[in-house]
Coordinates of C-alpha atoms (C1' of nucleotides) in Angstrom, one line a residue:
Chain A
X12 CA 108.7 44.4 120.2
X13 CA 112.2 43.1 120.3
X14 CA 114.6 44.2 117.9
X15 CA 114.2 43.6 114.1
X16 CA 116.0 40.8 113.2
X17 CA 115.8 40.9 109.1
X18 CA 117.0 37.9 107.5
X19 CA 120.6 39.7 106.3
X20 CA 121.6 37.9 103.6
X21 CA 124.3 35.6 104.7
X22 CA 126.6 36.2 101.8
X23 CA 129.7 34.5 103.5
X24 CA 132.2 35.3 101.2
X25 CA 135.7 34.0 102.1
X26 CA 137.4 36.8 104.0
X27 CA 140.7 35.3 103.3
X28 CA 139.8 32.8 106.7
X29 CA 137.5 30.8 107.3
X30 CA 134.3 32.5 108.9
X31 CA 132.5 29.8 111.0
X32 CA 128.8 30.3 110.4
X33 CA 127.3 32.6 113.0
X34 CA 124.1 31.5 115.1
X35 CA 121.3 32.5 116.0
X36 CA 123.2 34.4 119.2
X37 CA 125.6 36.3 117.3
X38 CA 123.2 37.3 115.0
X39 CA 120.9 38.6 117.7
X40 CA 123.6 40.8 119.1
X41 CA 124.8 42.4 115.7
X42 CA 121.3 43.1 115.2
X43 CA 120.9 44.2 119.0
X44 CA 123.9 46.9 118.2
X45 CA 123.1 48.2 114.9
X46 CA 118.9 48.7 116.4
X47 CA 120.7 51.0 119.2
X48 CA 123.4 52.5 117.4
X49 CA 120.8 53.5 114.5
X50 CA 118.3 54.5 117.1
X51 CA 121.1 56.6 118.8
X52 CA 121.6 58.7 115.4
X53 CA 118.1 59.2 114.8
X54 CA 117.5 60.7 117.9
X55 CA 120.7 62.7 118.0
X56 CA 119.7 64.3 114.4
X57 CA 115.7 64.4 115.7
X58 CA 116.0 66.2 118.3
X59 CA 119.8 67.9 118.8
X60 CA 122.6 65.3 121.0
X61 CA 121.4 67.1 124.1
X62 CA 118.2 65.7 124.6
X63 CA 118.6 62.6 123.9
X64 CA 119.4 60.1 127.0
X65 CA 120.0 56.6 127.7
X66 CA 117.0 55.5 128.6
X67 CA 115.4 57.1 125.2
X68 CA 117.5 54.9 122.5
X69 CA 116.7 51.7 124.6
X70 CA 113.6 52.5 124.4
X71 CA 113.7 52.9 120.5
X72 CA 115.9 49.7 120.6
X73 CA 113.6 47.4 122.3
X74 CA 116.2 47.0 125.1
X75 CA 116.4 48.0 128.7
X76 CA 118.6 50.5 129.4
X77 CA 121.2 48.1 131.1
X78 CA 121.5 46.2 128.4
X79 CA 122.3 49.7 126.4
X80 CA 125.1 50.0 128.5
X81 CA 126.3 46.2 127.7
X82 CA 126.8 47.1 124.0
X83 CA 128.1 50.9 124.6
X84 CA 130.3 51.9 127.4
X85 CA 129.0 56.1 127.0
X86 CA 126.2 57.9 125.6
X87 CA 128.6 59.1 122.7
X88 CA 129.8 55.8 121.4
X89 CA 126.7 54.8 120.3
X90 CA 125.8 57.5 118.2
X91 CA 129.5 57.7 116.7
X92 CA 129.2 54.0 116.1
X93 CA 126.5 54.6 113.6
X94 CA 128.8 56.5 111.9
X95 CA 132.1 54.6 112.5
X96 CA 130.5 51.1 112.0
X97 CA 132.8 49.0 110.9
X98 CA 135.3 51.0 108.9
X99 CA 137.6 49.5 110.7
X100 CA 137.3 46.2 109.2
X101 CA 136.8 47.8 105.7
X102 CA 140.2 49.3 106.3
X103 CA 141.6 45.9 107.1
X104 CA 139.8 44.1 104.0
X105 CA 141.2 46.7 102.0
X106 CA 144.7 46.4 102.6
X107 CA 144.5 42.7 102.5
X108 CA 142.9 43.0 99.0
X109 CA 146.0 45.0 97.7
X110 CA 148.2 42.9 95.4
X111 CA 151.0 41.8 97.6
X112 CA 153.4 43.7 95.2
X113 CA 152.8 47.1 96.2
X114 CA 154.9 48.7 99.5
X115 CA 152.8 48.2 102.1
X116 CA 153.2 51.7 103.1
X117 CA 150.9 53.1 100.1
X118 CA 148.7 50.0 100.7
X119 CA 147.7 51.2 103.9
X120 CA 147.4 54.6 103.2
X121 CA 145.2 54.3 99.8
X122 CA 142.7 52.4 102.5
X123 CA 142.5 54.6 105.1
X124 CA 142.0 57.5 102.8
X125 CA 139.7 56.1 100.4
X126 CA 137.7 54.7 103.8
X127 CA 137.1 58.5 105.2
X128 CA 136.7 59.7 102.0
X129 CA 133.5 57.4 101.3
X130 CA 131.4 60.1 102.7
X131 CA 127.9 59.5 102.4
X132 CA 125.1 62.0 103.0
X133 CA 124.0 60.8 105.8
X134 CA 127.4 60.3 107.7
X135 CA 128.3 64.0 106.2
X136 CA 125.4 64.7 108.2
X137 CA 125.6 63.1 111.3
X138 CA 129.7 64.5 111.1
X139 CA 127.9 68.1 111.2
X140 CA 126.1 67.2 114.4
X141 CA 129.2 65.5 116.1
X142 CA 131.3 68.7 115.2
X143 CA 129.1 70.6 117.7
X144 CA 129.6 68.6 121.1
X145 CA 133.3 68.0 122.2
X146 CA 132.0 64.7 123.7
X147 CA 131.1 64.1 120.9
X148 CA 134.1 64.8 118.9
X149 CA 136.0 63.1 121.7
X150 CA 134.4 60.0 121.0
X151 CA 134.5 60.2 117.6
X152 CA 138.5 60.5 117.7
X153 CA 138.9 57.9 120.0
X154 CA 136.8 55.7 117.6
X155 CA 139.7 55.7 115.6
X156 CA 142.3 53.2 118.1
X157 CA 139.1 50.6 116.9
X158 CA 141.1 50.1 113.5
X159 CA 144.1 49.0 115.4
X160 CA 143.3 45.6 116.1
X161 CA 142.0 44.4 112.2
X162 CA 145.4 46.7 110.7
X163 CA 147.7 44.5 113.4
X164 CA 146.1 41.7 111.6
X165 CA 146.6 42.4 108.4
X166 CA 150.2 44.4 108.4
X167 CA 151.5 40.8 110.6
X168 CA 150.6 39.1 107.6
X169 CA 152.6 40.8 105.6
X170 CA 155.9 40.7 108.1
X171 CA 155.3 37.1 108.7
X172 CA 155.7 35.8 112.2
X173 CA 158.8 37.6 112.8
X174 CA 157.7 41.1 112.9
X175 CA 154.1 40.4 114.3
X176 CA 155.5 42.7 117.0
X177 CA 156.3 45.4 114.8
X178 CA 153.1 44.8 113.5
X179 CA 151.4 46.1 116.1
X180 CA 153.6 49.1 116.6
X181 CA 152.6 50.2 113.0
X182 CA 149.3 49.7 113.3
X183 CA 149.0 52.0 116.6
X184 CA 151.2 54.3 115.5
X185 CA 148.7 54.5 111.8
X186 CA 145.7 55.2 114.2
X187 CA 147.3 57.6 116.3
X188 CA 148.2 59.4 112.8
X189 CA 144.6 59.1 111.6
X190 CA 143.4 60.7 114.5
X191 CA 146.0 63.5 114.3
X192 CA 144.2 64.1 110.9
X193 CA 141.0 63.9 111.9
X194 CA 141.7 66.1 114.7
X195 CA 142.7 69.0 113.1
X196 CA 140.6 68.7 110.0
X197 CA 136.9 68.7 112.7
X198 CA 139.2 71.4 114.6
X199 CA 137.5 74.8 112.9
X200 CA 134.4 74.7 115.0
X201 CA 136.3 74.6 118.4
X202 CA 139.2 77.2 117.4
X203 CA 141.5 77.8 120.3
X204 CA 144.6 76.9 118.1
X205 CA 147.9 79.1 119.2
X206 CA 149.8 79.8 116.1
X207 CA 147.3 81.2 113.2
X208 CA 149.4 82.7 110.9
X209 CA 152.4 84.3 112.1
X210 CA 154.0 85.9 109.8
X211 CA 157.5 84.5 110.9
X212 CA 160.0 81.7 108.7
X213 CA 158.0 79.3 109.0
X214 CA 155.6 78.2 106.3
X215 CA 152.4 77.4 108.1
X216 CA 150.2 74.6 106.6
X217 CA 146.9 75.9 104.6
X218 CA 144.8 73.1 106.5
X219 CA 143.7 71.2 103.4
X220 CA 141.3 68.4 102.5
X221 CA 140.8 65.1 104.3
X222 CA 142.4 63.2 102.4
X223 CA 145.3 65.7 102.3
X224 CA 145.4 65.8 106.0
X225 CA 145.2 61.8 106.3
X226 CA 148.2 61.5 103.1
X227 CA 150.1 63.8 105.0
X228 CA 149.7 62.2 108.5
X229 CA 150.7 59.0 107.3
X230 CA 153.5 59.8 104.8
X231 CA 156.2 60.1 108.2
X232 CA 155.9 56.7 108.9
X233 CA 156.4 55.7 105.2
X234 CA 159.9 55.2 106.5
X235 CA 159.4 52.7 109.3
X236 CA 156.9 50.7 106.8
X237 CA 159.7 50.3 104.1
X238 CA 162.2 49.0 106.9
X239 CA 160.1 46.3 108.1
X240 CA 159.5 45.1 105.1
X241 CA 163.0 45.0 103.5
X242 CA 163.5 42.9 106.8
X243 CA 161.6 39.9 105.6
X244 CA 162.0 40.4 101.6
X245 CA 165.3 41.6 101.2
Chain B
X22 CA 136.5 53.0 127.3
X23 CA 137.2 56.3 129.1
X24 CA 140.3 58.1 127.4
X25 CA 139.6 61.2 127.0
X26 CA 142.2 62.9 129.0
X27 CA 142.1 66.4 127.2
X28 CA 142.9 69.6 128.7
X29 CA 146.3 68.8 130.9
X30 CA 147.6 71.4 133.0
X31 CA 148.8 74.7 131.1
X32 CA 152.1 73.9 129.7
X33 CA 154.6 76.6 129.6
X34 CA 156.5 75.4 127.0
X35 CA 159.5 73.3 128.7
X36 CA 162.5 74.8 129.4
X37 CA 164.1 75.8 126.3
X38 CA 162.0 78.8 127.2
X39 CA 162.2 81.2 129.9
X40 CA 159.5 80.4 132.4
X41 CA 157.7 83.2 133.9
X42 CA 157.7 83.5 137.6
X43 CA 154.4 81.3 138.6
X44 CA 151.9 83.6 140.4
X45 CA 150.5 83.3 143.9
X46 CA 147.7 81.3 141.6
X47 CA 149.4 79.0 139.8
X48 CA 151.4 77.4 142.8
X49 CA 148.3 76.8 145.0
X50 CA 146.9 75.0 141.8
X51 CA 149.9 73.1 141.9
X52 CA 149.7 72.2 145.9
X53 CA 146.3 71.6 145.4
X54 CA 147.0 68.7 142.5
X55 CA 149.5 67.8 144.1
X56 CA 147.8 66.8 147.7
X57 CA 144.8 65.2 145.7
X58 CA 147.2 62.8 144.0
X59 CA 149.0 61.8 147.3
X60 CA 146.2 61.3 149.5
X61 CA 144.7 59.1 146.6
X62 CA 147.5 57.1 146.5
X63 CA 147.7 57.2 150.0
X64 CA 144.5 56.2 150.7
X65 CA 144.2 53.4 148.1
X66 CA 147.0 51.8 149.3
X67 CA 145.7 51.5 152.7
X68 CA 142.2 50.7 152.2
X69 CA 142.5 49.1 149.5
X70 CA 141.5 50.3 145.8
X71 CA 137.9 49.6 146.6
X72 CA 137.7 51.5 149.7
X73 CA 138.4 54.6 148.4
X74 CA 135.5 57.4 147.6
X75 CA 136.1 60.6 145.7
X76 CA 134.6 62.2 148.9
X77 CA 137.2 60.7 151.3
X78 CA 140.0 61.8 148.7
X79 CA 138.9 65.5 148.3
X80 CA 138.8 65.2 152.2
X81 CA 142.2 64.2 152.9
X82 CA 143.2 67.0 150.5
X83 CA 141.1 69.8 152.2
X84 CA 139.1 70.2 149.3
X85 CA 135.5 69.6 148.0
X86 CA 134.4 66.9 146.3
X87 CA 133.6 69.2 143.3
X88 CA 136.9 70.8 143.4
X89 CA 138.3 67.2 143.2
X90 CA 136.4 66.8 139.4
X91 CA 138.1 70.2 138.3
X92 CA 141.6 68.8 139.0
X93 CA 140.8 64.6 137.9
X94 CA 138.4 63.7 135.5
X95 CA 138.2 60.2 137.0
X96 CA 138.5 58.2 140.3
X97 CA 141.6 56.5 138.8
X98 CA 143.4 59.6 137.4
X99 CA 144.6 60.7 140.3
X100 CA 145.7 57.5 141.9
X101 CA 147.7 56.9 138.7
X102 CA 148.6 60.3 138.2
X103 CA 150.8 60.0 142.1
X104 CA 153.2 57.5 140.1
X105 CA 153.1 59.2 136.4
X106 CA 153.4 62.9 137.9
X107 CA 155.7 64.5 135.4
X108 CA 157.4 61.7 134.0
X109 CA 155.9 63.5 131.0
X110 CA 158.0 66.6 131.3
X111 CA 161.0 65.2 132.4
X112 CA 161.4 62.5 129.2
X113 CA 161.1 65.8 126.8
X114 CA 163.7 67.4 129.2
X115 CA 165.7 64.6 128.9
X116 CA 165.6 64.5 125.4
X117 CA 166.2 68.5 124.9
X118 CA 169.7 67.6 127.0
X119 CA 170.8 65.3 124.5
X120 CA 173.9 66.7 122.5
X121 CA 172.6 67.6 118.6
X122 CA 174.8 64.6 117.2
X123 CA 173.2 61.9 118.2
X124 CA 170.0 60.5 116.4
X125 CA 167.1 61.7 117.6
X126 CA 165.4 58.1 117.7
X127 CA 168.2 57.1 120.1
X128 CA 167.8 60.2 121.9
X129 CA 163.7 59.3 122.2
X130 CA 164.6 56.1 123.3
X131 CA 167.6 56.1 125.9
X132 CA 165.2 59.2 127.3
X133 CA 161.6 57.0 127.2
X134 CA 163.7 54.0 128.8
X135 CA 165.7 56.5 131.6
X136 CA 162.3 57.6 133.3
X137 CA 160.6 54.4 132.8
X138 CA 163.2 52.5 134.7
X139 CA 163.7 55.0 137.7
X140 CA 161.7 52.3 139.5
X141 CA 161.6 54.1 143.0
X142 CA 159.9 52.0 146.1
X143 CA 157.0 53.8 146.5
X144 CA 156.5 53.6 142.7
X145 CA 157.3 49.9 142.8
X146 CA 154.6 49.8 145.4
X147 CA 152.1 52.1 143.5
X148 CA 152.1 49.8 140.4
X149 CA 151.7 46.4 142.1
X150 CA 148.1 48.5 143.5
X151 CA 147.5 49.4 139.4
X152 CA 147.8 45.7 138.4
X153 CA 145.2 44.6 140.1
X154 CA 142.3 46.4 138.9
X155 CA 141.9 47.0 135.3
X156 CA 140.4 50.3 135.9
X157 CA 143.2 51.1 137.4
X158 CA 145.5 49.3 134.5
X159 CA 143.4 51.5 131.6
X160 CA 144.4 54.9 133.5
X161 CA 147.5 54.2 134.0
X162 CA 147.9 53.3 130.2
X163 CA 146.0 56.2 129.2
X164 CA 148.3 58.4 131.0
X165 CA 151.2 57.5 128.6
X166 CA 149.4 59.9 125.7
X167 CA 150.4 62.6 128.4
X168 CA 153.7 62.3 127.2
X169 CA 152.8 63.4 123.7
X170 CA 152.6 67.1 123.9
X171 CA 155.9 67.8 125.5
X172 CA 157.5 65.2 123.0
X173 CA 156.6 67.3 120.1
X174 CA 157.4 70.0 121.1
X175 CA 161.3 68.6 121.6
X176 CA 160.9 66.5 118.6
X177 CA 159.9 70.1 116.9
X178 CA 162.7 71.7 117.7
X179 CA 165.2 68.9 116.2
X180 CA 163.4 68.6 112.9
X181 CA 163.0 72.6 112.3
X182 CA 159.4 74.4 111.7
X183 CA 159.2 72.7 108.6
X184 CA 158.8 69.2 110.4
X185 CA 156.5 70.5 112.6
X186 CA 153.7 68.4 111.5
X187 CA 156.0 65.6 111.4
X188 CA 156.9 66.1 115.0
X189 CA 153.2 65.2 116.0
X190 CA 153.1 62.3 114.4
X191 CA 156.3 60.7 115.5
X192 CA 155.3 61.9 119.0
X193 CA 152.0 60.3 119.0
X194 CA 153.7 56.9 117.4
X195 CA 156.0 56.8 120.3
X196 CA 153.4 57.2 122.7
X197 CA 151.3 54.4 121.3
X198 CA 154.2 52.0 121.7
X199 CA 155.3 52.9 125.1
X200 CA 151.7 52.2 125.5
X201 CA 151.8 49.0 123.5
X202 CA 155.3 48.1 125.7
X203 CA 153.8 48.8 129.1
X204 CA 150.5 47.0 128.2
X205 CA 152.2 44.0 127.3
X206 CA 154.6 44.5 130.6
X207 CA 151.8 44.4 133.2
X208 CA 149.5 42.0 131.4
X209 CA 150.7 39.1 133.3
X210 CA 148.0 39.7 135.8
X211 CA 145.5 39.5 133.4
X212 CA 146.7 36.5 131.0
X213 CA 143.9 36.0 128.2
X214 CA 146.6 35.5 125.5
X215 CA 146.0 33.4 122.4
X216 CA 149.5 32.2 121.8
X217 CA 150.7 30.9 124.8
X218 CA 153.3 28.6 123.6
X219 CA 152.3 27.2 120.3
X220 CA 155.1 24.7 118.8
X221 CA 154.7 25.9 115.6
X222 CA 157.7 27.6 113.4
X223 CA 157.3 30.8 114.7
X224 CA 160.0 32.4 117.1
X225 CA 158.1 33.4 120.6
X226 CA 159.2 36.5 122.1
X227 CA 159.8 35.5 125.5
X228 CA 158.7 38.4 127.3
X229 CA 162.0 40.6 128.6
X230 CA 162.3 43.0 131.4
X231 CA 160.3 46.3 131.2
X232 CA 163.8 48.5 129.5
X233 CA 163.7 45.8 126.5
X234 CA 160.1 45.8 125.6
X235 CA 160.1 49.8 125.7
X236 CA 163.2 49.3 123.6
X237 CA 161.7 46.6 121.3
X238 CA 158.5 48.3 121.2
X239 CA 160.1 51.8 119.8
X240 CA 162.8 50.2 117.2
X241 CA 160.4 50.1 114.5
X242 CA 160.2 53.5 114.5
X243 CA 163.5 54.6 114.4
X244 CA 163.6 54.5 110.3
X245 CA 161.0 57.0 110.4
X246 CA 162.7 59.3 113.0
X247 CA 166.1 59.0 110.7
X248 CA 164.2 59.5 107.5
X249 CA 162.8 62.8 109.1
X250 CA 166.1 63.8 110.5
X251 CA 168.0 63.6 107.2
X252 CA 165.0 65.6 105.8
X253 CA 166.2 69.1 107.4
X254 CA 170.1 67.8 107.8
X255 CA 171.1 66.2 104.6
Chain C
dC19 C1' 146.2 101.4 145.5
dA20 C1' 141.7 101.1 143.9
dG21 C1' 138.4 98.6 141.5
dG22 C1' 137.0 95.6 138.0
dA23 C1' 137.8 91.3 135.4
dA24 C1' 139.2 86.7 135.2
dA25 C1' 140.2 82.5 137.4
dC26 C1' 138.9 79.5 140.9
dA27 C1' 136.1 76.9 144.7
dT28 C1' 131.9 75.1 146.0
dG29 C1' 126.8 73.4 146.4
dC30 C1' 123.3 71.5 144.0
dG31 C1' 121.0 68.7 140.7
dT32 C1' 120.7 65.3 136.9
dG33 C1' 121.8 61.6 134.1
dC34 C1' 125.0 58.0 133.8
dA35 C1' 128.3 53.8 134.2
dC36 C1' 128.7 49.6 136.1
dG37 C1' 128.9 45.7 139.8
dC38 C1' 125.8 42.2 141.4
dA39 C1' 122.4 38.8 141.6
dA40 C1' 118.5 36.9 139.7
dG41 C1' 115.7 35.3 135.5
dT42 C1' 115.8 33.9 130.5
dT43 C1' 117.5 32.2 126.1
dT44 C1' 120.8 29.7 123.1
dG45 C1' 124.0 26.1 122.1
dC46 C1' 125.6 21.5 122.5
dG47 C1' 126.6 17.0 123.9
dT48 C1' 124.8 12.4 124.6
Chain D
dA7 C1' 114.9 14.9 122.4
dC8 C1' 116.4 16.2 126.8
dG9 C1' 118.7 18.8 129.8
dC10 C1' 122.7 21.2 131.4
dA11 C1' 126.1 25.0 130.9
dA12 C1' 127.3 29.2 129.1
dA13 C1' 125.8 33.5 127.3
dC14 C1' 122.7 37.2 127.5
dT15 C1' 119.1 40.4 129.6
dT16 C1' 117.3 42.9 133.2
dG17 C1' 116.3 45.5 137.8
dC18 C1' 118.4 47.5 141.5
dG19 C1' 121.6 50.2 144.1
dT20 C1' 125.7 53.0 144.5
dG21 C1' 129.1 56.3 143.5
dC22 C1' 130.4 59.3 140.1
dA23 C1' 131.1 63.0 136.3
dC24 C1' 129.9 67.4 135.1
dG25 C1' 126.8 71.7 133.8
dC26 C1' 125.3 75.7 136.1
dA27 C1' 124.9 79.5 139.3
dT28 C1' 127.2 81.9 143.0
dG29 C1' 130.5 83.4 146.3
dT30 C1' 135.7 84.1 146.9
dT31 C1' 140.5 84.8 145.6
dT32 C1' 144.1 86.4 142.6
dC33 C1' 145.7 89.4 139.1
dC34 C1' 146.3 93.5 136.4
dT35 C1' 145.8 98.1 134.9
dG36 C1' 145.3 102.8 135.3

DNA sequence: CAGGAAACATGCGTGCACGCAAGTTTGCGT
DNA sequence: ACGCAAACTTGCGTGCACGCATGTTTCCTG
């Protein structure tokens, strides 16, 4: 019983480039992945992330257990891939939708945020369970470098040729702000934080929403946005 | 991918604060981490990469191989960690040294480039080793996110408690594009570009020395450093 | 200066990550 | 339509990462 391929609806849209039609390989893989990532889940959820190995979602997945280990480099990645999916690319499309008119700072930012705020029951779910294993958390926050690559993309449109190097600064340094958020937003379960309200100067953050956390994780690097893009539309 | 380098060693807060006399405990820890990274070096460079077990590494260092997995989480860490050591700690020393008037991106910057072009022999050495395996190459890159914790904390300090948040996420963008400029340094190895050379309109960058790529990597984010400067110094 | 608690080292056991070398499938040119 | 080349799957073997339980060292407090 090899992995369900069900004819997905080839809807090829123009993403903005060309997509060459996929065959009958690629398709195989994608459907390869999602089988084990979806299979991953389930089990995870079933029967709690502990007792759940390898060998068990390739099982599920038609696959042999090697060829787990060609899609998914850990354990962890696959069940956090049912979860992260392709949010990365979302994130991309998004920001590419934006009219070209607004600052490219608040185009990225109203797509990241409304990306993690899309949050279904199931992946509120399956957040619950990955809040409960730091490998699992781990994995989950290093998901978040996957958006780097499609946000390079995107932002280097904007910038042109010329800053296709800032580009990719921006971009990294966006993901490594998104997973700041994320990191102290999942942080309540594993508490071991130092300062937790001393009653000193400083005004200590009330640990908001998502959404808050991700706004205000971004908004530093509002500045470095607006620079390079006054350097190619002054 | 394995990233997850968690848990580094138990920072007393740099300088700036008074350090405690280490106990009896804490220096042995120190030997101890200190001989495993050595011999690992040591032995790699000899026997090549390849040739070298955990079991021959905890060994040379008078330790047990289990021992050896409380101190490196991975084969490569401590190979890597012989030539990153505390370049951590001494860019946010660096940085603290830095008269008040000058701006804090150039402080960052002159301090990122200072440590990353101290190119001793034995370093020189090391890193021709790292280049050629790219297990090797991914520690060795995941090491720069060590620099991150000590860099906000020095960043904090600038920017006041009110910037405290900010501090993390400048810290973490500068540690993405050191990353960014060391990965594009040593990739030479490993060519698999796309653009190699296209005649097209687009200016090339023709791939400077090590100093200018750290420098070109972290310029893009000088507007956000200045922005969050003249946030608590107007 | 006791004596107990906390940190640390170590052995053992288990599941895993991944290189390698077949065997199998898909894609493509002629 | 044929057949070759590249991509993918799989089994096997090896070394490794890490939880757990236990013995040992360091530290602190009365």
């Amino acid at each position: 019983m090899h992995a369900s391929l069900r004819a997905r609806s080839s809807v090829w849209h123009a993403d903005t480039v060309t997509t060459p039609p996929p065959g009958l390989r690629e398709r195989k893989k994608q459907a390869t992945r999602e089988a084990l990532r979806e299979a991953a889940l389930r089990l995870a959820v079933e029967r709690g992330p502990d007792h759940v190995r390898v060998e068990d979602i390739a099982e599920a997945a038609g696959v042999s257990p090697r060829t787990y280990n060609n899609y998914f480099a850990s354990r962890e990645q696959a069940i956090v891939a049912a979860v992260t999916a392709d949010r990365e690319a979302r994130i991309a499309a998004v920001v590419a939708a934006r009219p070209a008119g607004v600052r490219l700072a608040d185009a990225v930012t109203e797509a990241v945020v409304e990306q993690y705020t899309n949050t279904g029951e199931r992946e509120h779910e399956a957040l619950l369970l990955i809040t409960t294993r730091t490998a699992l958390r781990d994995a989950f926050l290093d998901a978040t470098a996957g958006i780097e690559p499609p946000l390079t993309v995107v932002i280097a449109e904007r910038l042109g040729d010329a800053g296709a190097h800032t580009a990719r600064v921006l971009a990294a340094s966006v993901a490594a702000a998104v997973r700041i958020a994320l990191e102290g937003w999942l942080r309540p379960a594993g508490n071991a934080g130092a300062a937790e309200g001393f009653g000193a100067g400083g005004l200590v953050v009330p640990s908001g929403s998502l959404p808050d956390r991700l706004r205000a994780a971004l908004a530093p690097l509002a500045p470095a946005f607006d620079a390079a893009e006054r350097r190619t539309q002054p």
